[in-house]
PDB file of C-alpha atoms and ligand atoms in Angstrom:
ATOM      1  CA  UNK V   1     -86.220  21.438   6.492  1.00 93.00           C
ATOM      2  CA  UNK V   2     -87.874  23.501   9.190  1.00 95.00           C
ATOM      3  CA  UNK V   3     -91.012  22.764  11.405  1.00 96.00           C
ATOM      4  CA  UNK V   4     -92.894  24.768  13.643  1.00 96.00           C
ATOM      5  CA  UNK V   5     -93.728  23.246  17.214  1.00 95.00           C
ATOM      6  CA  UNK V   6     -95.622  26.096  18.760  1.00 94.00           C
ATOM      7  CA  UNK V   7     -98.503  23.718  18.988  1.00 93.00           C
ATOM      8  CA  UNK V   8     -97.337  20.818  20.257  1.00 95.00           C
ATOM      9  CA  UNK V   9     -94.460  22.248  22.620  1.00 92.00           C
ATOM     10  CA  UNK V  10     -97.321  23.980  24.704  1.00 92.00           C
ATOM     11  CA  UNK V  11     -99.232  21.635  25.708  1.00 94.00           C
ATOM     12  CA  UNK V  12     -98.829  18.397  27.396  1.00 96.00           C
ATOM     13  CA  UNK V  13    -100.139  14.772  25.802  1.00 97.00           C
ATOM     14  CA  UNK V  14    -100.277  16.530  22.542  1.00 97.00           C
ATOM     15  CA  UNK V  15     -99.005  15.008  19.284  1.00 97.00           C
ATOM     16  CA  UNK V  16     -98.177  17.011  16.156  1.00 97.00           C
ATOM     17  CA  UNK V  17     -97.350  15.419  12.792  1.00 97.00           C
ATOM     18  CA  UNK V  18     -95.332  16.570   9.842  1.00 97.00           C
ATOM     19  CA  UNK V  19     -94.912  15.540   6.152  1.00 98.00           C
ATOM     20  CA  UNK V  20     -91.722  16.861   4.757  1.00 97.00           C
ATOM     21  CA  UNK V  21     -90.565  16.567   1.135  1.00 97.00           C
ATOM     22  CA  UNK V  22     -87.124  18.626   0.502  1.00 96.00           C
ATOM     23  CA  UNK V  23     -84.295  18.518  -1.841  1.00 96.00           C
ATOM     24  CA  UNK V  24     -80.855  17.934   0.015  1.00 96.00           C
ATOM     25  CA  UNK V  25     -77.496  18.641  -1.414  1.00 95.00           C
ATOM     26  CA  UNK V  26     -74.654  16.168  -1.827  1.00 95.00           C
ATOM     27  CA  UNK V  27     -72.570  15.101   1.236  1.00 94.00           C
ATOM     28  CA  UNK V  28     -69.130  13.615   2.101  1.00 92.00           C
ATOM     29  CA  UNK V  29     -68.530  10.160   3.298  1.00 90.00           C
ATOM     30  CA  UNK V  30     -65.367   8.853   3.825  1.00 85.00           C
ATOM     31  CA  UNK V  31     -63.606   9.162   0.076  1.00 83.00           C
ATOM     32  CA  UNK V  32     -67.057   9.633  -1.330  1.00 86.00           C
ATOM     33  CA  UNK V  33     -69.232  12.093  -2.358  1.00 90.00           C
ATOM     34  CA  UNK V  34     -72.982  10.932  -2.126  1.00 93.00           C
ATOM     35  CA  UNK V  35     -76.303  12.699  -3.659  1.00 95.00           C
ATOM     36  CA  UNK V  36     -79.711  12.478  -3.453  1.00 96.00           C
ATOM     37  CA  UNK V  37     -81.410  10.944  -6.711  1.00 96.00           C
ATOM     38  CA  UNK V  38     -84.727  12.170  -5.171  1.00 93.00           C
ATOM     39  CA  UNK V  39     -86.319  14.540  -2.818  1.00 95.00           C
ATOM     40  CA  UNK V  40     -85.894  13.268   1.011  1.00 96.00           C
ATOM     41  CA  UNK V  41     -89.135  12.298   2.129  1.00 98.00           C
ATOM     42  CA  UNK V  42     -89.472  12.764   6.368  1.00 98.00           C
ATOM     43  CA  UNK V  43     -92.297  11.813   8.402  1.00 98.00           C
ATOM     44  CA  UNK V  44     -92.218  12.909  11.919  1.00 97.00           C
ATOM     45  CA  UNK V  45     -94.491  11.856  15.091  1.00 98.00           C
ATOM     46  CA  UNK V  46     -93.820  14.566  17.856  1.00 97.00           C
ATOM     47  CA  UNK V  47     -95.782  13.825  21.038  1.00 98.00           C
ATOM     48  CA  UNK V  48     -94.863  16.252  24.276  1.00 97.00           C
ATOM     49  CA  UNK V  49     -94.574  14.079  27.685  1.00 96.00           C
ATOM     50  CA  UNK V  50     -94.440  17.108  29.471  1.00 93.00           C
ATOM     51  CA  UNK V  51     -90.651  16.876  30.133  1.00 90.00           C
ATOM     52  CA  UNK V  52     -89.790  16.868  26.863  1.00 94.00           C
ATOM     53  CA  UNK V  53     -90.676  16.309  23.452  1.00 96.00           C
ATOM     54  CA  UNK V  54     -90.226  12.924  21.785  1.00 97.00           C
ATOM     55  CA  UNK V  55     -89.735  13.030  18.206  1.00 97.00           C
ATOM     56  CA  UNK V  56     -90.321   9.257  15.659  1.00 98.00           C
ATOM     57  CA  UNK V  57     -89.350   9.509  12.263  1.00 97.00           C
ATOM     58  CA  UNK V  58     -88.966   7.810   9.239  1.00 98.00           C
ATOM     59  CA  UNK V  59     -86.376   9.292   6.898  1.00 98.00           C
ATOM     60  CA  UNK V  60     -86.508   7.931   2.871  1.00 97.00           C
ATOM     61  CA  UNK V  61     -84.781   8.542  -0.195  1.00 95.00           C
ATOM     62  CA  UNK V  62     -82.874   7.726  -3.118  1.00 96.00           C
ATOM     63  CA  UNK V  63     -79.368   8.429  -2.748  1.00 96.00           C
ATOM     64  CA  UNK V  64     -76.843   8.140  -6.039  1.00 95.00           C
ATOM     65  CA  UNK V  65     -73.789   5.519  -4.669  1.00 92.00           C
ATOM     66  CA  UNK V  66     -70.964   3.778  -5.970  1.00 93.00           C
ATOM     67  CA  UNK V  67     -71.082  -0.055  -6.080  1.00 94.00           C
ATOM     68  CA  UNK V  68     -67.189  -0.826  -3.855  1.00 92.00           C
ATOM     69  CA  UNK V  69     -67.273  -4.131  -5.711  1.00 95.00           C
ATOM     70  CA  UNK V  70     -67.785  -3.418  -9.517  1.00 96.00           C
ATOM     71  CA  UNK V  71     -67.211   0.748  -9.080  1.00 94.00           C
ATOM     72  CA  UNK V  72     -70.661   1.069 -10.875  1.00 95.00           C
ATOM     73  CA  UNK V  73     -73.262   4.179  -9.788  1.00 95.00           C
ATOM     74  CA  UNK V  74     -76.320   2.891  -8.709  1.00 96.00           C
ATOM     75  CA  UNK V  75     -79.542   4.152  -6.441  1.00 96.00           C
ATOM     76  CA  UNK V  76     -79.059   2.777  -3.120  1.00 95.00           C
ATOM     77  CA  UNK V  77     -82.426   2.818  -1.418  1.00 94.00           C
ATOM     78  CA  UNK V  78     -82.649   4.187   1.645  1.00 95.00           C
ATOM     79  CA  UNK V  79     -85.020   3.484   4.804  1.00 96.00           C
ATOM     80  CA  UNK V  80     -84.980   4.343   8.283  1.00 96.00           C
ATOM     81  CA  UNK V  81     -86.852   4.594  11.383  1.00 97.00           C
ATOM     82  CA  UNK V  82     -85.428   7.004  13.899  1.00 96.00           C
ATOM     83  CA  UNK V  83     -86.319   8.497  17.583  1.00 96.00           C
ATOM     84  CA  UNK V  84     -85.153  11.520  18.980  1.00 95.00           C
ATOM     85  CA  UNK V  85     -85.339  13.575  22.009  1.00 95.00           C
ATOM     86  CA  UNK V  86     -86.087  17.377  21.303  1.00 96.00           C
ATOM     87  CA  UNK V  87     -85.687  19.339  24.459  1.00 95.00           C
ATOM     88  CA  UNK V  88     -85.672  23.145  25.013  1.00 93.00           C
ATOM     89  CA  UNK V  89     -82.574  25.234  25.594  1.00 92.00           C
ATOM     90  CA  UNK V  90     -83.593  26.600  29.181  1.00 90.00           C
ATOM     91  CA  UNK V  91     -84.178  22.943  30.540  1.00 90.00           C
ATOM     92  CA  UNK V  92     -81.668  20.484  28.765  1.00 92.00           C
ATOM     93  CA  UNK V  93     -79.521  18.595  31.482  1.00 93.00           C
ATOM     94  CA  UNK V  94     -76.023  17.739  30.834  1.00 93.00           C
ATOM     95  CA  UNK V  95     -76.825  14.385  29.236  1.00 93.00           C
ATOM     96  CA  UNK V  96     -80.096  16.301  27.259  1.00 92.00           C
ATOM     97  CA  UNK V  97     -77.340  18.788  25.859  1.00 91.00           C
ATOM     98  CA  UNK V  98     -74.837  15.967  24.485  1.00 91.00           C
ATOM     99  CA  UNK V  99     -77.507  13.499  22.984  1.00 91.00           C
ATOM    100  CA  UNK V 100     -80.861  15.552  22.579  1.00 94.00           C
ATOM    101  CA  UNK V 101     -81.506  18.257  19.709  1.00 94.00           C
ATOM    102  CA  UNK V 102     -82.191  21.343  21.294  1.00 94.00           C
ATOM    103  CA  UNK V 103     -84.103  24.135  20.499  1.00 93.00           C
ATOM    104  CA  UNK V 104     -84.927  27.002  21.481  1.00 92.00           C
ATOM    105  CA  UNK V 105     -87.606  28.976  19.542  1.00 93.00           C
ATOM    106  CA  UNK V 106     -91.088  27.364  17.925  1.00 94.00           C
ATOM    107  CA  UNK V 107     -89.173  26.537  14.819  1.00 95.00           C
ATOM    108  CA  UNK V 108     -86.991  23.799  14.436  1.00 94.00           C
ATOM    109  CA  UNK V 109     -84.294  23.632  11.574  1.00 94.00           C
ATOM    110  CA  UNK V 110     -83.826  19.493  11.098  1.00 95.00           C
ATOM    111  CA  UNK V 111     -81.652  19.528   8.126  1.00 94.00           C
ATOM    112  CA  UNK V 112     -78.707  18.956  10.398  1.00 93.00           C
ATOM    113  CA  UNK V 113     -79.658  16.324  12.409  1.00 94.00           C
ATOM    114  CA  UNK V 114     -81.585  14.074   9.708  1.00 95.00           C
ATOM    115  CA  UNK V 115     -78.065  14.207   8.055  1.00 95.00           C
ATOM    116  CA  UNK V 116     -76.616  13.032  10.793  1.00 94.00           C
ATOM    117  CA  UNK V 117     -79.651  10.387  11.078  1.00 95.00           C
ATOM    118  CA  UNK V 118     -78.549   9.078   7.788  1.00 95.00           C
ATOM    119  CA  UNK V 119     -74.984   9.397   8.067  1.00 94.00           C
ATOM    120  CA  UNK V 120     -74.749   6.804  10.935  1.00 93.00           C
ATOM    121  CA  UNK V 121     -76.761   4.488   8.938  1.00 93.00           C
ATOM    122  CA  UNK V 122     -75.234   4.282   5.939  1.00 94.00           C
ATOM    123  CA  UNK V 123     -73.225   0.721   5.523  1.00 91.00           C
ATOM    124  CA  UNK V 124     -69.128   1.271   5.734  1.00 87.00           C
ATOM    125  CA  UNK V 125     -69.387  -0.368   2.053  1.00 88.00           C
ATOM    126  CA  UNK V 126     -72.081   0.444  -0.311  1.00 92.00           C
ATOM    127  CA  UNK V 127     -72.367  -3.170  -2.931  1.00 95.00           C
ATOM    128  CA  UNK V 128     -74.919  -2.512  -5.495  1.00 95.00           C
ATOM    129  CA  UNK V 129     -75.998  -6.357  -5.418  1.00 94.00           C
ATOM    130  CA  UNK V 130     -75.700  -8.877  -2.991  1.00 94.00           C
ATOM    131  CA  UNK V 131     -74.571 -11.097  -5.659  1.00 95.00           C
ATOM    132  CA  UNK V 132     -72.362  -8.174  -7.614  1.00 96.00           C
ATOM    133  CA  UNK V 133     -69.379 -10.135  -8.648  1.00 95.00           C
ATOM    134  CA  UNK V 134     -66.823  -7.406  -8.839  1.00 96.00           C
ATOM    135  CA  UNK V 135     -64.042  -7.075 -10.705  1.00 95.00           C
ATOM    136  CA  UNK V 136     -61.667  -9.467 -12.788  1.00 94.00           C
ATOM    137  CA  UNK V 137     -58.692  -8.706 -10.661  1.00 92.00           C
ATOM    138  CA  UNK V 138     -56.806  -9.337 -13.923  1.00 91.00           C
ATOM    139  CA  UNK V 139     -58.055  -7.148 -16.375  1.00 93.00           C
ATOM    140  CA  UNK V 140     -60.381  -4.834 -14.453  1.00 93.00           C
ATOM    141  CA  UNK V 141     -63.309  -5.929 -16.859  1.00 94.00           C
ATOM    142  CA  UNK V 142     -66.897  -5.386 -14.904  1.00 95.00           C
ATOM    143  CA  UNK V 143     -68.140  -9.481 -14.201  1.00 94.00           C
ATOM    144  CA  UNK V 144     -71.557  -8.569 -13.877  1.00 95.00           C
ATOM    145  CA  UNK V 145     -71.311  -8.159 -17.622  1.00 93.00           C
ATOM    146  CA  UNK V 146     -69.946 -11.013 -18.453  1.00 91.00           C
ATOM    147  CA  UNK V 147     -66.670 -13.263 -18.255  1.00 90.00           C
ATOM    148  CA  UNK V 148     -63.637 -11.669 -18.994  1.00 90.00           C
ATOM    149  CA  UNK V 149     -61.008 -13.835 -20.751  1.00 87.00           C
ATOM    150  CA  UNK V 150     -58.624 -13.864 -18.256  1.00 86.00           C
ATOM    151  CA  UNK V 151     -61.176 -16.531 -16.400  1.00 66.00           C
ATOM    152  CA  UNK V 152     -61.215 -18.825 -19.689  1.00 59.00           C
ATOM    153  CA  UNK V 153     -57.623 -19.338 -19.511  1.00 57.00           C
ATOM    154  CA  UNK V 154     -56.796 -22.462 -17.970  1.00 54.00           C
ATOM    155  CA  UNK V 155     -53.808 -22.199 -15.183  1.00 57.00           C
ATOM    156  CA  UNK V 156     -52.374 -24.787 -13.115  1.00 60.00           C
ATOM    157  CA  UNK V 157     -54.172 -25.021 -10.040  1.00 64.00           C
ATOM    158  CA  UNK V 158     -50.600 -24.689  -8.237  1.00 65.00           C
ATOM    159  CA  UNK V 159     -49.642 -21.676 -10.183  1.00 65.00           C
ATOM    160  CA  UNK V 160     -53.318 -20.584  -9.438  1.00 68.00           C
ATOM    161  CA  UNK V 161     -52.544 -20.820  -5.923  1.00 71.00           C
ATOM    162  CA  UNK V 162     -49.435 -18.877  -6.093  1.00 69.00           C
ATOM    163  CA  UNK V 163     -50.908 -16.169  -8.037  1.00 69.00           C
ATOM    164  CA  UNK V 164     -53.538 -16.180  -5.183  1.00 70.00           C
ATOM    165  CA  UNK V 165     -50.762 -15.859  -2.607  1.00 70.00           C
ATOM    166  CA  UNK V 166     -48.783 -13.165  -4.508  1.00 70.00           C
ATOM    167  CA  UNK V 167     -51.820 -11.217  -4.654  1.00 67.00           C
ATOM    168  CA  UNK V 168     -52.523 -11.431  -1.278  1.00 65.00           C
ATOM    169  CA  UNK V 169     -49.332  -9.458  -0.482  1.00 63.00           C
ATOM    170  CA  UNK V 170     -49.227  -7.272  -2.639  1.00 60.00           C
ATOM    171  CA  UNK V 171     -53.052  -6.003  -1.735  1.00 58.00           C
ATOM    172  CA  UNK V 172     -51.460  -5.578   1.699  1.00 55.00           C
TER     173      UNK V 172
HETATM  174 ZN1   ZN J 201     -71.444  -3.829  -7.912  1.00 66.41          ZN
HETATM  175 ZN1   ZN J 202     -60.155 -10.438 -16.592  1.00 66.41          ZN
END
């Protein structure tokens, strides 16, 4: 995913935008690996204040997750608005080189840092529903399609309780 700022970079006050549709592969995160169901779509705002450039974006796609409740694949949508700070090699300060992308040639490779754009906000869980209900913790069956028997049995609250409790510990 590579732009060219030659415009833009040269003069200041000057705003350059891009349209970017690209294919990315499939990444790690955490235990998972996550792909793209669709081309990423980036649309970039880069306006030159003179001291540097400032880069807006919006980042969306269609990325191919599993549900942590119910351990079902499903497209997680994703939208976000980001800003950045491009600065150039020669005249990055010590904060510039930590936090700012920098670059030093007319054309800028972003593959790299949208990644890491959409890396930091990805949830720590994905749940493919807010109301996904998991599990039976019994039998394993999938409760979004349907009741399991295990949940037709009748138990004594108490021993319900217990179960509960045994559970509990053994999870830890
Ligand atoms: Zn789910
Ligand atoms: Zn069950």
């Amino acid at each position: 995913m590579k732009i060219n700022i030659s415009q833009v970079r040269r003069m200041t006050g000057e705003t350059a935008r891009y349209d970017l549709k690209e294919e990315f592969s499939p990444f790690e995160f955490g235990m998972e690996t996550i792909s793209f169901l669709s081309p990423l779509h980036v649309q970039l705002q880069v306006h030159n204040t003179g001291k540097l450039l400032i880069a807006h974006g919006t980042i969306e796609a269609e990325l191919k997750a599993v549900c942590g409740r119910c351990l079902e694949e499903f497209s997680y949508p994703l939208h976000l608005d980001f800003e950045d700070e491009w600065v150039y090699a020669s005249q990055a300060t010590e904060e510039q080189q930590e936090n700012a992308l920098i670059f030093d040639k007319d054309e800028i490779e972003l593959r790299e840092r949208i990644m890491e754009h959409i890396v930091l906000a990805l949830p720590m869980k994905f749940v493919c529903s807010p109301d996904c209900q998991g599990l039976c913790p019994e039998c394993g069956a999938n409760l979004n399609l349907g009741v399991c028997s295990c949940s037709k049995e009748t138990l004594d609250p108490r021993l319900a309780e217990l179960a509960k409790l045994a559970k509990l510990t053994l999870d830890d």
